């Protein structure tokens, strides 16, 4: 795990006001409630939950999730898997395709290392070349007798990765089974585009379509007399649908842990646990004009691909609208429509908390997450998390 510098370590036990800005803060009370609600949801629905670590990229958080009952962790990249493994995580699924031989060498090496410790690395594929190259890499690494679990990703409507549902998926499973170093581990069936459809009805309809693709594929596996050990997929937006389907055995939401402004714009499904915002950017006012204030968090402090951050916990008469001021600046305007008719602005040096538009890429902009407990006003720093997989893009 990454080293925590002394000045940050010294914050532990200190009041929140001692945290310099801009900083990425986790409200640990809210995060714990999110974890607890997810664990209960999964138990009630009889599904496993394998949270996606692309969100937090932190081995310590992965350990907390495991402690609460997570069945393991998803990652998108071999470098993310390596970062988690370095921090003691032993059960990892790369829910993504890897075909480059240099990366597959690393996959084979990590699979061998995790196997030796009683752990497990699994991976998704969507073409035969991916299967044969992986098998070759495992052979070269002399990865041992234990076969590696390989899941067939099917294209369930996102038109990103994935083999076409049905017979093509069966053929790929057969190609996996033909390799002594590989074992067919099941189906990866995730629809990213469905997560942020705004109404619960739209998301339900999208997953009904996904289920048609999955069921058609299951039918072809039945015909070929091949058992499917696991069907996995789902994100925070649609998980209620996959969990209730009776088809998915595992869900892989990530964002539920922190929730972002974009997810807050989704109409909540009645069956969805109440997930709270738990990730904030603490910022302060660094310049003031007659009609606007400027804070020290620009888009180097938060990702803006899914919209700008929102201001947290300001009463209507103090409502502010965040405008992008560039890399290092955020411009704050009185939001008259929301109730700030007096033109109120925060004072120079005043602290504000922002809710990021999109939590995954926001975390990836930071080296540390500062975990606080006890509320925004009276809370204290409890622990510092390193973003171990920050910049892990390969
Ligand atoms: N599974 C896969 C394959 C993903 O790509 C993602 C996110 O992009 C997730 C799960 C988690 O989704 P979310 O963070 O929206 O819960
Ligand atoms: Mn995301």
mmCIF file of C-alpha atoms and ligand atoms in Angstrom:
data_model
loop_
_atom_site.group_PDB
_atom_site.id
_atom_site.type_symbol
_atom_site.label_atom_id
_atom_site.label_comp_id
_atom_site.label_asym_id
_atom_site.label_seq_id
_atom_site.Cartn_x
_atom_site.Cartn_y
_atom_site.Cartn_z
ATOM 1 C CA UNK A 1 0.000 0.000 0.000
ATOM 2 C CA UNK A 2 1.082 3.550 -0.601
ATOM 3 C CA UNK A 3 2.892 5.478 2.071
ATOM 4 C CA UNK A 4 0.909 8.069 4.037
ATOM 5 C CA UNK A 5 2.951 11.246 4.594
ATOM 6 C CA UNK A 6 3.472 12.389 8.152
ATOM 7 C CA UNK A 7 1.442 15.584 7.847
ATOM 8 C CA UNK A 8 -1.604 13.549 6.826
ATOM 9 C CA UNK A 9 -1.067 10.834 9.409
ATOM 10 C CA UNK A 10 -0.898 13.580 12.010
ATOM 11 C CA UNK A 11 -4.483 14.549 11.150
ATOM 12 C CA UNK A 12 -5.872 11.373 12.685
ATOM 13 C CA UNK A 13 -7.836 12.314 15.789
ATOM 14 C CA UNK A 14 -7.935 15.988 14.779
ATOM 15 C CA UNK A 15 -11.002 18.096 14.008
ATOM 16 C CA UNK A 16 -12.184 18.255 10.390
ATOM 17 C CA UNK A 17 -11.334 21.948 10.217
ATOM 18 C CA UNK A 18 -7.645 20.991 10.314
ATOM 19 C CA UNK A 19 -7.893 19.289 6.894
ATOM 20 C CA UNK A 20 -6.350 21.475 4.219
ATOM 21 C CA UNK A 21 -8.231 22.036 0.953
ATOM 22 C CA UNK A 22 -9.080 20.822 -1.556
ATOM 23 C CA UNK A 23 -9.346 17.342 -0.042
ATOM 24 C CA UNK A 24 -11.377 14.260 -0.740
ATOM 25 C CA UNK A 25 -13.307 13.266 2.364
ATOM 26 C CA UNK A 26 -15.221 10.109 3.219
ATOM 27 C CA UNK A 27 -18.079 10.468 5.687
ATOM 28 C CA UNK A 28 -17.441 7.120 7.388
ATOM 29 C CA UNK A 29 -20.794 7.079 9.172
ATOM 30 C CA UNK A 30 -22.570 7.307 5.799
ATOM 31 C CA UNK A 31 -20.198 4.806 4.131
ATOM 32 C CA UNK A 32 -20.760 2.280 6.918
ATOM 33 C CA UNK A 33 -24.531 2.627 6.524
ATOM 34 C CA UNK A 34 -24.201 2.111 2.760
ATOM 35 C CA UNK A 35 -22.168 -1.050 3.315
ATOM 36 C CA UNK A 36 -24.589 -2.373 5.916
ATOM 37 C CA UNK A 37 -27.585 -1.728 3.633
ATOM 38 C CA UNK A 38 -25.873 -3.420 0.709
ATOM 39 C CA UNK A 39 -24.982 -6.463 2.811
ATOM 40 C CA UNK A 40 -28.579 -6.732 4.030
ATOM 41 C CA UNK A 41 -29.972 -6.268 0.519
ATOM 42 C CA UNK A 42 -27.764 -9.041 -0.869
ATOM 43 C CA UNK A 43 -28.679 -11.369 1.950
ATOM 44 C CA UNK A 44 -32.407 -10.713 1.520
ATOM 45 C CA UNK A 45 -32.188 -11.413 -2.211
ATOM 46 C CA UNK A 46 -29.913 -14.425 -1.925
ATOM 47 C CA UNK A 47 -27.232 -12.950 -4.173
ATOM 48 C CA UNK A 48 -23.515 -12.555 -3.697
ATOM 49 C CA UNK A 49 -22.094 -9.052 -3.884
ATOM 50 C CA UNK A 50 -18.718 -8.422 -5.423
ATOM 51 C CA UNK A 51 -18.325 -4.644 -5.271
ATOM 52 C CA UNK A 52 -16.454 -2.925 -8.061
ATOM 53 C CA UNK A 53 -13.117 -1.583 -6.838
ATOM 54 C CA UNK A 54 -12.822 0.726 -9.857
ATOM 55 C CA UNK A 55 -14.613 3.128 -7.517
ATOM 56 C CA UNK A 56 -12.417 3.233 -4.419
ATOM 57 C CA UNK A 57 -9.154 1.661 -5.681
ATOM 58 C CA UNK A 58 -8.188 1.129 -2.051
ATOM 59 C CA UNK A 59 -7.085 -2.182 -0.541
ATOM 60 C CA UNK A 60 -8.130 -1.025 2.923
ATOM 61 C CA UNK A 61 -11.679 -0.279 1.759
ATOM 62 C CA UNK A 62 -11.724 -3.636 -0.026
ATOM 63 C CA UNK A 63 -10.884 -5.293 3.302
ATOM 64 C CA UNK A 64 -13.759 -3.425 4.995
ATOM 65 C CA UNK A 65 -16.163 -4.625 2.300
ATOM 66 C CA UNK A 66 -14.988 -8.210 2.688
ATOM 67 C CA UNK A 67 -15.413 -7.973 6.411
ATOM 68 C CA UNK A 68 -19.047 -6.969 5.766
ATOM 69 C CA UNK A 69 -19.602 -10.034 3.584
ATOM 70 C CA UNK A 70 -18.553 -9.106 0.042
ATOM 71 C CA UNK A 71 -17.765 -12.242 -1.975
ATOM 72 C CA UNK A 72 -14.648 -10.666 -3.494
ATOM 73 C CA UNK A 73 -13.854 -7.670 -5.667
ATOM 74 C CA UNK A 74 -14.175 -6.636 -9.300
ATOM 75 C CA UNK A 75 -11.538 -4.577 -11.087
ATOM 76 C CA UNK A 76 -11.250 -3.419 -14.693
ATOM 77 C CA UNK A 77 -7.473 -3.535 -15.127
ATOM 78 C CA UNK A 78 -4.592 -5.842 -14.241
ATOM 79 C CA UNK A 79 -2.862 -2.891 -12.597
ATOM 80 C CA UNK A 80 -5.881 -2.400 -10.301
ATOM 81 C CA UNK A 81 -5.763 -6.096 -9.438
ATOM 82 C CA UNK A 82 -2.049 -5.806 -8.651
ATOM 83 C CA UNK A 83 -2.675 -2.797 -6.412
ATOM 84 C CA UNK A 84 -5.333 -4.647 -4.414
ATOM 85 C CA UNK A 85 -3.235 -7.816 -4.194
ATOM 86 C CA UNK A 86 -0.303 -5.786 -2.898
ATOM 87 C CA UNK A 87 -2.619 -4.664 -0.106
ATOM 88 C CA UNK A 88 -3.525 -8.245 0.835
ATOM 89 C CA UNK A 89 -6.678 -8.787 -1.239
ATOM 90 C CA UNK A 90 -6.905 -12.380 -2.471
ATOM 91 C CA UNK A 91 -10.162 -12.790 -4.433
ATOM 92 C CA UNK A 92 -10.317 -10.628 -7.542
ATOM 93 C CA UNK A 93 -12.295 -10.765 -10.781
ATOM 94 C CA UNK A 94 -11.130 -8.689 -13.735
ATOM 95 C CA UNK A 95 -14.568 -7.927 -15.220
ATOM 96 C CA UNK A 96 -13.035 -6.786 -18.459
ATOM 97 C CA UNK A 97 -11.093 -8.083 -21.464
ATOM 98 C CA UNK A 98 -7.296 -8.285 -21.576
ATOM 99 C CA UNK A 99 -5.604 -9.399 -24.783
ATOM 100 C CA UNK A 100 -2.188 -7.695 -24.879
ATOM 101 C CA UNK A 101 0.547 -10.315 -24.256
ATOM 102 C CA UNK A 102 2.517 -8.011 -21.937
ATOM 103 C CA UNK A 103 -0.555 -7.553 -19.749
ATOM 104 C CA UNK A 104 -1.430 -11.262 -19.890
ATOM 105 C CA UNK A 105 2.041 -12.040 -18.545
ATOM 106 C CA UNK A 106 1.110 -9.964 -15.504
ATOM 107 C CA UNK A 107 -2.296 -11.678 -15.282
ATOM 108 C CA UNK A 108 -0.594 -15.089 -15.257
ATOM 109 C CA UNK A 109 1.939 -14.007 -12.662
ATOM 110 C CA UNK A 110 -0.736 -12.624 -10.355
ATOM 111 C CA UNK A 111 -2.989 -15.668 -10.843
ATOM 112 C CA UNK A 112 -0.073 -17.883 -9.834
ATOM 113 C CA UNK A 113 0.729 -15.758 -6.781
ATOM 114 C CA UNK A 114 -2.892 -15.610 -5.586
ATOM 115 C CA UNK A 115 -3.373 -19.361 -6.145
ATOM 116 C CA UNK A 116 -0.312 -20.082 -4.052
ATOM 117 C CA UNK A 117 -1.936 -18.194 -1.192
ATOM 118 C CA UNK A 118 -5.312 -19.890 -1.514
ATOM 119 C CA UNK A 119 -6.766 -16.902 -3.368
ATOM 120 C CA UNK A 120 -8.145 -16.564 -6.855
ATOM 121 C CA UNK A 121 -7.934 -14.350 -9.907
ATOM 122 C CA UNK A 122 -10.712 -14.619 -12.513
ATOM 123 C CA UNK A 123 -11.129 -12.744 -15.783
ATOM 124 C CA UNK A 124 -13.644 -12.022 -18.562
ATOM 125 C CA UNK A 125 -13.118 -12.783 -22.252
ATOM 126 C CA UNK A 126 -15.084 -12.059 -25.395
ATOM 127 C CA UNK A 127 -13.058 -13.762 -28.145
ATOM 128 C CA UNK A 128 -11.139 -16.959 -28.833
ATOM 129 C CA UNK A 129 -7.846 -15.118 -29.237
ATOM 130 C CA UNK A 130 -8.298 -13.831 -25.682
ATOM 131 C CA UNK A 131 -8.706 -17.437 -24.510
ATOM 132 C CA UNK A 132 -5.689 -18.862 -26.337
ATOM 133 C CA UNK A 133 -3.416 -15.967 -25.411
ATOM 134 C CA UNK A 134 -4.381 -16.260 -21.756
ATOM 135 C CA UNK A 135 -3.731 -20.016 -21.804
ATOM 136 C CA UNK A 136 -0.345 -19.418 -23.407
ATOM 137 C CA UNK A 137 0.598 -16.822 -20.801
ATOM 138 C CA UNK A 138 -0.378 -19.192 -17.968
ATOM 139 C CA UNK A 139 1.683 -21.964 -19.508
ATOM 140 C CA UNK A 140 4.708 -19.705 -19.858
ATOM 141 C CA UNK A 141 4.351 -18.560 -16.260
ATOM 142 C CA UNK A 142 4.043 -22.204 -15.137
ATOM 143 C CA UNK A 143 1.030 -21.073 -13.207
ATOM 144 C CA UNK A 144 0.401 -24.544 -11.784
ATOM 145 C CA UNK A 145 -2.387 -27.114 -11.797
ATOM 146 C CA UNK A 146 -5.253 -25.020 -10.556
ATOM 147 C CA UNK A 147 -7.274 -23.806 -13.548
ATOM 148 C CA UNK A 148 -8.086 -20.125 -13.787
ATOM 149 C CA UNK A 149 -11.769 -19.116 -13.894
ATOM 150 C CA UNK A 150 -12.675 -17.379 -17.131
ATOM 151 C CA UNK A 151 -16.097 -15.802 -17.608
ATOM 152 C CA UNK A 152 -17.630 -15.196 -21.009
ATOM 153 C CA UNK A 153 -18.805 -11.623 -21.363
ATOM 154 C CA UNK A 154 -21.944 -11.300 -23.446
ATOM 155 C CA UNK A 155 -23.107 -8.118 -25.111
ATOM 156 C CA UNK A 156 -26.399 -7.405 -23.369
ATOM 157 C CA UNK A 157 -27.194 -4.240 -25.264
ATOM 158 C CA UNK A 158 -24.474 -1.770 -24.400
ATOM 159 C CA UNK A 159 -22.581 -2.562 -27.605
ATOM 160 C CA UNK A 160 -19.237 -2.221 -25.882
ATOM 161 C CA UNK A 161 -17.416 -5.469 -25.151
ATOM 162 C CA UNK A 162 -18.986 -8.921 -25.152
ATOM 163 C CA UNK A 163 -19.640 -11.765 -27.536
ATOM 164 C CA UNK A 164 -23.143 -11.953 -28.995
ATOM 165 C CA UNK A 165 -25.612 -13.768 -26.709
ATOM 166 C CA UNK A 166 -26.545 -17.344 -27.589
ATOM 167 C CA UNK A 167 -24.450 -19.814 -29.556
ATOM 168 C CA UNK A 168 -21.344 -17.640 -29.822
ATOM 169 C CA UNK A 169 -21.112 -17.604 -26.032
ATOM 170 C CA UNK A 170 -21.351 -21.405 -25.934
ATOM 171 C CA UNK A 171 -18.557 -21.718 -28.488
ATOM 172 C CA UNK A 172 -16.373 -19.469 -26.370
ATOM 173 C CA UNK A 173 -17.116 -21.481 -23.221
ATOM 174 C CA UNK A 174 -16.115 -24.627 -25.110
ATOM 175 C CA UNK A 175 -12.853 -22.955 -26.175
ATOM 176 C CA UNK A 176 -12.191 -22.149 -22.511
ATOM 177 C CA UNK A 177 -12.988 -25.688 -21.364
ATOM 178 C CA UNK A 178 -10.644 -27.096 -24.025
ATOM 179 C CA UNK A 179 -7.685 -25.413 -22.299
ATOM 180 C CA UNK A 180 -6.408 -27.432 -19.315
ATOM 181 C CA UNK A 181 -5.243 -24.228 -17.593
ATOM 182 C CA UNK A 182 -8.698 -22.617 -17.791
ATOM 183 C CA UNK A 183 -12.122 -23.317 -16.357
ATOM 184 C CA UNK A 184 -15.396 -21.860 -17.639
ATOM 185 C CA UNK A 185 -16.458 -19.642 -14.723
ATOM 186 C CA UNK A 186 -19.801 -18.332 -15.970
ATOM 187 C CA UNK A 187 -21.266 -15.303 -17.705
ATOM 188 C CA UNK A 188 -20.432 -11.634 -17.296
ATOM 189 C CA UNK A 189 -23.582 -9.707 -18.272
ATOM 190 C CA UNK A 190 -23.342 -6.024 -17.373
ATOM 191 C CA UNK A 191 -25.181 -3.124 -18.991
ATOM 192 C CA UNK A 192 -23.440 0.164 -18.137
ATOM 193 C CA UNK A 193 -25.774 2.366 -20.164
ATOM 194 C CA UNK A 194 -28.787 1.237 -18.152
ATOM 195 C CA UNK A 195 -27.399 2.444 -14.798
ATOM 196 C CA UNK A 196 -28.155 6.119 -15.272
ATOM 197 C CA UNK A 197 -31.526 5.942 -16.991
ATOM 198 C CA UNK A 198 -33.435 8.351 -14.820
ATOM 199 C CA UNK A 199 -36.673 6.577 -14.009
ATOM 200 C CA UNK A 200 -36.965 3.243 -12.234
ATOM 201 C CA UNK A 201 -39.336 2.104 -14.999
ATOM 202 C CA UNK A 202 -36.768 2.803 -17.725
ATOM 203 C CA UNK A 203 -34.094 0.888 -15.851
ATOM 204 C CA UNK A 204 -36.458 -2.030 -15.227
ATOM 205 C CA UNK A 205 -37.339 -2.159 -18.930
ATOM 206 C CA UNK A 206 -33.649 -2.063 -19.898
ATOM 207 C CA UNK A 207 -32.831 -4.981 -17.593
ATOM 208 C CA UNK A 208 -35.839 -6.937 -18.881
ATOM 209 C CA UNK A 209 -34.192 -6.697 -22.287
ATOM 210 C CA UNK A 210 -30.843 -7.740 -20.767
ATOM 211 C CA UNK A 211 -32.560 -10.768 -19.223
ATOM 212 C CA UNK A 212 -33.849 -11.811 -22.632
ATOM 213 C CA UNK A 213 -30.264 -11.931 -23.901
ATOM 214 C CA UNK A 214 -29.087 -13.787 -20.803
ATOM 215 C CA UNK A 215 -31.961 -16.284 -20.925
ATOM 216 C CA UNK A 216 -31.417 -16.938 -24.609
ATOM 217 C CA UNK A 217 -27.784 -17.664 -23.803
ATOM 218 C CA UNK A 218 -28.735 -19.967 -20.917
ATOM 219 C CA UNK A 219 -31.018 -21.865 -23.270
ATOM 220 C CA UNK A 220 -28.132 -22.510 -25.673
ATOM 221 C CA UNK A 221 -25.926 -23.669 -22.807
ATOM 222 C CA UNK A 222 -28.677 -26.097 -21.758
ATOM 223 C CA UNK A 223 -28.851 -27.445 -25.289
ATOM 224 C CA UNK A 224 -25.097 -27.941 -25.276
ATOM 225 C CA UNK A 225 -25.332 -29.511 -21.787
ATOM 226 C CA UNK A 226 -22.862 -27.084 -20.288
ATOM 227 C CA UNK A 227 -23.541 -25.860 -16.776
ATOM 228 C CA UNK A 228 -23.099 -22.133 -16.074
ATOM 229 C CA UNK A 229 -21.418 -21.827 -12.671
ATOM 230 C CA UNK A 230 -22.259 -18.127 -12.161
ATOM 231 C CA UNK A 231 -24.062 -15.214 -13.802
ATOM 232 C CA UNK A 232 -22.747 -11.856 -12.667
ATOM 233 C CA UNK A 233 -23.320 -8.194 -13.510
ATOM 234 C CA UNK A 234 -25.282 -5.099 -12.374
ATOM 235 C CA UNK A 235 -24.320 -1.691 -11.065
ATOM 236 C CA UNK A 236 -25.813 0.598 -8.452
ATOM 237 C CA UNK A 237 -28.513 1.888 -10.821
ATOM 238 C CA UNK A 238 -30.081 -1.410 -11.838
ATOM 239 C CA UNK A 239 -29.075 -3.911 -9.130
ATOM 240 C CA UNK A 240 -32.609 -4.252 -7.745
ATOM 241 C CA UNK A 241 -33.666 -5.692 -11.085
ATOM 242 C CA UNK A 242 -30.814 -8.181 -11.508
ATOM 243 C CA UNK A 243 -31.069 -9.234 -7.859
ATOM 244 C CA UNK A 244 -34.793 -9.959 -8.227
ATOM 245 C CA UNK A 245 -34.376 -11.759 -11.553
ATOM 246 C CA UNK A 246 -33.643 -15.209 -10.171
ATOM 247 C CA UNK A 247 -31.027 -15.424 -12.916
ATOM 248 C CA UNK A 248 -28.101 -13.434 -11.533
ATOM 249 C CA UNK A 249 -26.206 -15.043 -8.657
ATOM 250 C CA UNK A 250 -23.899 -12.090 -8.093
ATOM 251 C CA UNK A 251 -24.111 -8.305 -8.391
ATOM 252 C CA UNK A 252 -21.162 -5.939 -8.823
ATOM 253 C CA UNK A 253 -22.178 -2.393 -7.883
ATOM 254 C CA UNK A 254 -19.432 0.041 -6.946
ATOM 255 C CA UNK A 255 -20.853 3.543 -6.647
ATOM 256 C CA UNK A 256 -23.328 2.610 -3.876
ATOM 257 C CA UNK A 257 -20.451 3.058 -1.451
ATOM 258 C CA UNK A 258 -20.028 6.798 -2.082
ATOM 259 C CA UNK A 259 -22.932 7.873 -4.320
ATOM 260 C CA UNK A 260 -22.452 10.892 -6.551
ATOM 261 C CA UNK A 261 -24.566 13.764 -7.835
ATOM 262 C CA UNK A 262 -25.299 11.868 -11.038
ATOM 263 C CA UNK A 263 -26.693 8.861 -9.173
ATOM 264 C CA UNK A 264 -28.657 11.229 -6.929
ATOM 265 C CA UNK A 265 -30.474 12.369 -10.097
ATOM 266 C CA UNK A 266 -31.804 8.843 -10.629
ATOM 267 C CA UNK A 267 -35.333 8.327 -9.377
ATOM 268 C CA UNK A 268 -34.933 5.775 -6.601
ATOM 269 C CA UNK A 269 -36.496 2.384 -7.083
ATOM 270 C CA UNK A 270 -38.764 1.484 -4.166
ATOM 271 C CA UNK A 271 -36.747 -1.694 -3.578
ATOM 272 C CA UNK A 272 -33.401 0.110 -3.629
ATOM 273 C CA UNK A 273 -31.656 0.531 -0.271
ATOM 274 C CA UNK A 274 -31.204 4.150 0.731
ATOM 275 C CA UNK A 275 -27.612 4.865 -0.290
ATOM 276 C CA UNK A 276 -26.282 8.171 1.013
ATOM 277 C CA UNK A 277 -23.616 10.524 -0.267
ATOM 278 C CA UNK A 278 -20.421 9.561 1.518
ATOM 279 C CA UNK A 279 -17.773 11.248 -0.648
ATOM 280 C CA UNK A 280 -17.134 14.990 -0.599
ATOM 281 C CA UNK A 281 -14.586 17.508 -1.704
ATOM 282 C CA UNK A 282 -13.801 19.894 1.082
ATOM 283 C CA UNK A 283 -12.988 23.282 -0.440
ATOM 284 C CA UNK A 284 -12.681 26.886 0.745
ATOM 285 C CA UNK A 285 -13.394 30.315 -0.661
ATOM 286 C CA UNK A 286 -10.168 31.886 -1.972
ATOM 287 C CA UNK A 287 -11.524 34.990 -3.729
ATOM 288 C CA UNK A 288 -14.670 37.061 -3.503
ATOM 289 C CA UNK A 289 -16.400 39.533 -5.830
ATOM 290 C CA UNK A 290 -19.696 41.402 -5.598
ATOM 291 C CA UNK A 291 -21.632 38.712 -7.472
ATOM 292 C CA UNK A 292 -19.603 35.512 -7.067
ATOM 293 C CA UNK A 293 -17.182 33.610 -4.861
ATOM 294 C CA UNK A 294 -14.307 31.432 -6.035
ATOM 295 C CA UNK A 295 -13.356 28.185 -4.292
ATOM 296 C CA UNK A 296 -10.120 26.206 -4.583
ATOM 297 C CA UNK A 297 -11.566 23.042 -6.150
ATOM 298 C CA UNK A 298 -11.481 22.968 -9.936
ATOM 299 C CA UNK A 299 -11.674 19.990 -12.244
ATOM 300 C CA UNK A 300 -8.310 18.695 -11.048
ATOM 301 C CA UNK A 301 -10.098 17.988 -7.749
ATOM 302 C CA UNK A 302 -13.247 16.387 -9.195
ATOM 303 C CA UNK A 303 -14.297 14.781 -12.464
ATOM 304 C CA UNK A 304 -16.869 16.665 -14.502
ATOM 305 C CA UNK A 305 -17.732 14.077 -17.173
ATOM 306 C CA UNK A 306 -21.138 13.462 -15.567
ATOM 307 C CA UNK A 307 -21.839 17.051 -14.590
ATOM 308 C CA UNK A 308 -20.509 19.592 -12.123
ATOM 309 C CA UNK A 309 -20.436 19.106 -8.350
ATOM 310 C CA UNK A 310 -23.315 20.200 -6.156
ATOM 311 C CA UNK A 311 -23.026 22.143 -2.928
ATOM 312 C CA UNK A 312 -23.766 20.074 0.152
ATOM 313 C CA UNK A 313 -25.964 21.081 3.098
ATOM 314 C CA UNK A 314 -26.656 24.730 2.341
ATOM 315 C CA UNK A 315 -30.136 25.984 3.278
ATOM 316 C CA UNK A 316 -32.286 27.298 0.398
ATOM 317 C CA UNK A 317 -31.621 30.940 1.251
ATOM 318 C CA UNK A 318 -27.876 30.247 0.861
ATOM 319 C CA UNK A 319 -28.143 28.099 -2.264
ATOM 320 C CA UNK A 320 -25.145 28.359 -4.602
ATOM 321 C CA UNK A 321 -24.586 27.113 -8.115
ATOM 322 C CA UNK A 322 -21.165 25.699 -9.001
ATOM 323 C CA UNK A 323 -19.667 26.764 -12.338
ATOM 324 C CA UNK A 324 -16.439 25.336 -13.710
ATOM 325 C CA UNK A 325 -13.643 27.857 -13.171
ATOM 326 C CA UNK A 326 -10.952 25.676 -14.755
ATOM 327 C CA UNK A 327 -8.288 23.339 -13.384
ATOM 328 C CA UNK A 328 -7.977 24.880 -9.925
ATOM 329 C CA UNK A 329 -11.037 27.084 -9.472
ATOM 330 C CA UNK A 330 -14.736 26.678 -8.886
ATOM 331 C CA UNK A 331 -16.985 29.703 -9.346
ATOM 332 C CA UNK A 332 -19.967 29.978 -7.028
ATOM 333 C CA UNK A 333 -23.020 32.062 -7.938
ATOM 334 C CA UNK A 334 -26.076 32.761 -5.796
ATOM 335 C CA UNK A 335 -28.837 30.419 -6.965
ATOM 336 C CA UNK A 336 -31.949 32.621 -6.908
ATOM 337 C CA UNK A 337 -34.174 29.907 -8.360
ATOM 338 C CA UNK A 338 -33.344 27.621 -5.453
ATOM 339 C CA UNK A 339 -34.121 30.361 -2.898
ATOM 340 C CA UNK A 340 -30.993 32.519 -2.564
ATOM 341 C CA UNK A 341 -32.796 35.737 -3.532
ATOM 342 C CA UNK A 342 -30.626 37.986 -1.356
ATOM 343 C CA UNK A 343 -27.477 37.266 -3.374
ATOM 344 C CA UNK A 344 -25.792 35.745 -0.288
ATOM 345 C CA UNK A 345 -22.225 34.598 -0.810
ATOM 346 C CA UNK A 346 -19.897 32.723 1.555
ATOM 347 C CA UNK A 347 -17.117 34.703 3.233
ATOM 348 C CA UNK A 348 -13.461 34.556 2.294
ATOM 349 C CA UNK A 349 -11.951 31.389 3.769
ATOM 350 C CA UNK A 350 -15.337 29.786 4.404
ATOM 351 C CA UNK A 351 -15.373 26.010 4.028
ATOM 352 C CA UNK A 352 -17.815 24.325 1.656
ATOM 353 C CA UNK A 353 -18.452 20.668 0.852
ATOM 354 C CA UNK A 354 -19.025 19.553 -2.722
ATOM 355 C CA UNK A 355 -20.744 16.391 -3.902
ATOM 356 C CA UNK A 356 -18.825 15.227 -6.991
ATOM 357 C CA UNK A 357 -20.725 14.628 -10.233
ATOM 358 C CA UNK A 358 -19.084 11.208 -10.777
ATOM 359 C CA UNK A 359 -17.268 9.444 -7.965
ATOM 360 C CA UNK A 360 -15.138 6.869 -9.876
ATOM 361 C CA UNK A 361 -12.956 9.297 -11.855
ATOM 362 C CA UNK A 362 -12.964 11.767 -8.942
ATOM 363 C CA UNK A 363 -11.267 9.257 -6.637
ATOM 364 C CA UNK A 364 -8.707 8.578 -9.360
ATOM 365 C CA UNK A 365 -7.602 12.234 -9.126
ATOM 366 C CA UNK A 366 -6.508 11.847 -5.495
ATOM 367 C CA UNK A 367 -3.780 9.986 -3.618
ATOM 368 C CA UNK A 368 -5.617 9.913 -0.289
ATOM 369 C CA UNK A 369 -9.137 9.692 1.029
ATOM 370 C CA UNK A 370 -9.598 11.242 4.435
ATOM 371 C CA UNK A 371 -12.082 9.301 6.525
ATOM 372 C CA UNK A 372 -14.009 11.403 9.030
ATOM 373 C CA UNK A 373 -16.627 10.508 11.590
ATOM 374 C CA UNK A 374 -19.102 12.501 13.639
ATOM 375 C CA UNK A 375 -20.521 14.927 11.080
ATOM 376 C CA UNK A 376 -19.331 17.828 8.951
ATOM 377 C CA UNK A 377 -19.262 20.364 11.764
ATOM 378 C CA UNK A 378 -18.081 18.436 14.818
ATOM 379 C CA UNK A 379 -16.447 15.376 13.305
ATOM 380 C CA UNK A 380 -12.865 14.186 13.569
ATOM 381 C CA UNK A 381 -10.476 12.417 11.229
ATOM 382 C CA UNK A 382 -10.524 8.694 11.947
ATOM 383 C CA UNK A 383 -8.262 7.197 9.307
ATOM 384 C CA UNK A 384 -6.538 7.926 6.011
ATOM 385 C CA UNK A 385 -7.043 5.618 3.025
ATOM 386 C CA UNK A 386 -4.505 5.450 0.223
ATOM 387 C CA UNK A 387 -5.890 5.306 -3.312
ATOM 388 C CA UNK A 388 -3.637 2.349 -4.111
ATOM 389 C CA UNK A 389 -4.858 1.964 -7.673
ATOM 390 C CA UNK A 390 -4.712 5.647 -8.544
ATOM 391 C CA UNK A 391 -3.696 5.983 -12.173
ATOM 392 C CA UNK A 392 -3.768 2.187 -12.586
ATOM 393 C CA UNK A 393 -4.752 2.306 -16.243
ATOM 394 C CA UNK A 394 -2.850 -0.612 -17.785
HETATM 395 N N1 LIG B 1 -19.469 -3.759 -13.243
HETATM 396 C C1 LIG B 1 -18.842 -3.284 -14.335
HETATM 397 C C2 LIG B 1 -18.345 -4.233 -15.365
HETATM 398 C C3 LIG B 1 -18.649 -1.897 -14.487
HETATM 399 O O1 LIG B 1 -18.028 -1.427 -15.584
HETATM 400 C C4 LIG B 1 -19.135 -1.028 -13.482
HETATM 401 C C5 LIG B 1 -18.995 0.430 -13.610
HETATM 402 O O2 LIG B 1 -18.762 1.014 -14.602
HETATM 403 C C6 LIG B 1 -19.762 -1.569 -12.355
HETATM 404 C C7 LIG B 1 -19.919 -2.940 -12.274
HETATM 405 C C8 LIG B 1 -20.243 -0.718 -11.197
HETATM 406 O O3 LIG B 1 -21.166 0.214 -11.521
HETATM 407 P P1 LIG B 1 -21.593 1.370 -10.515
HETATM 408 O O4 LIG B 1 -20.358 2.067 -10.052
HETATM 409 O O5 LIG B 1 -22.420 2.241 -11.345
HETATM 410 O O6 LIG B 1 -22.288 0.728 -9.385
HETATM 411 MN MN1 LIG B 2 -18.964 5.302 -12.836
#
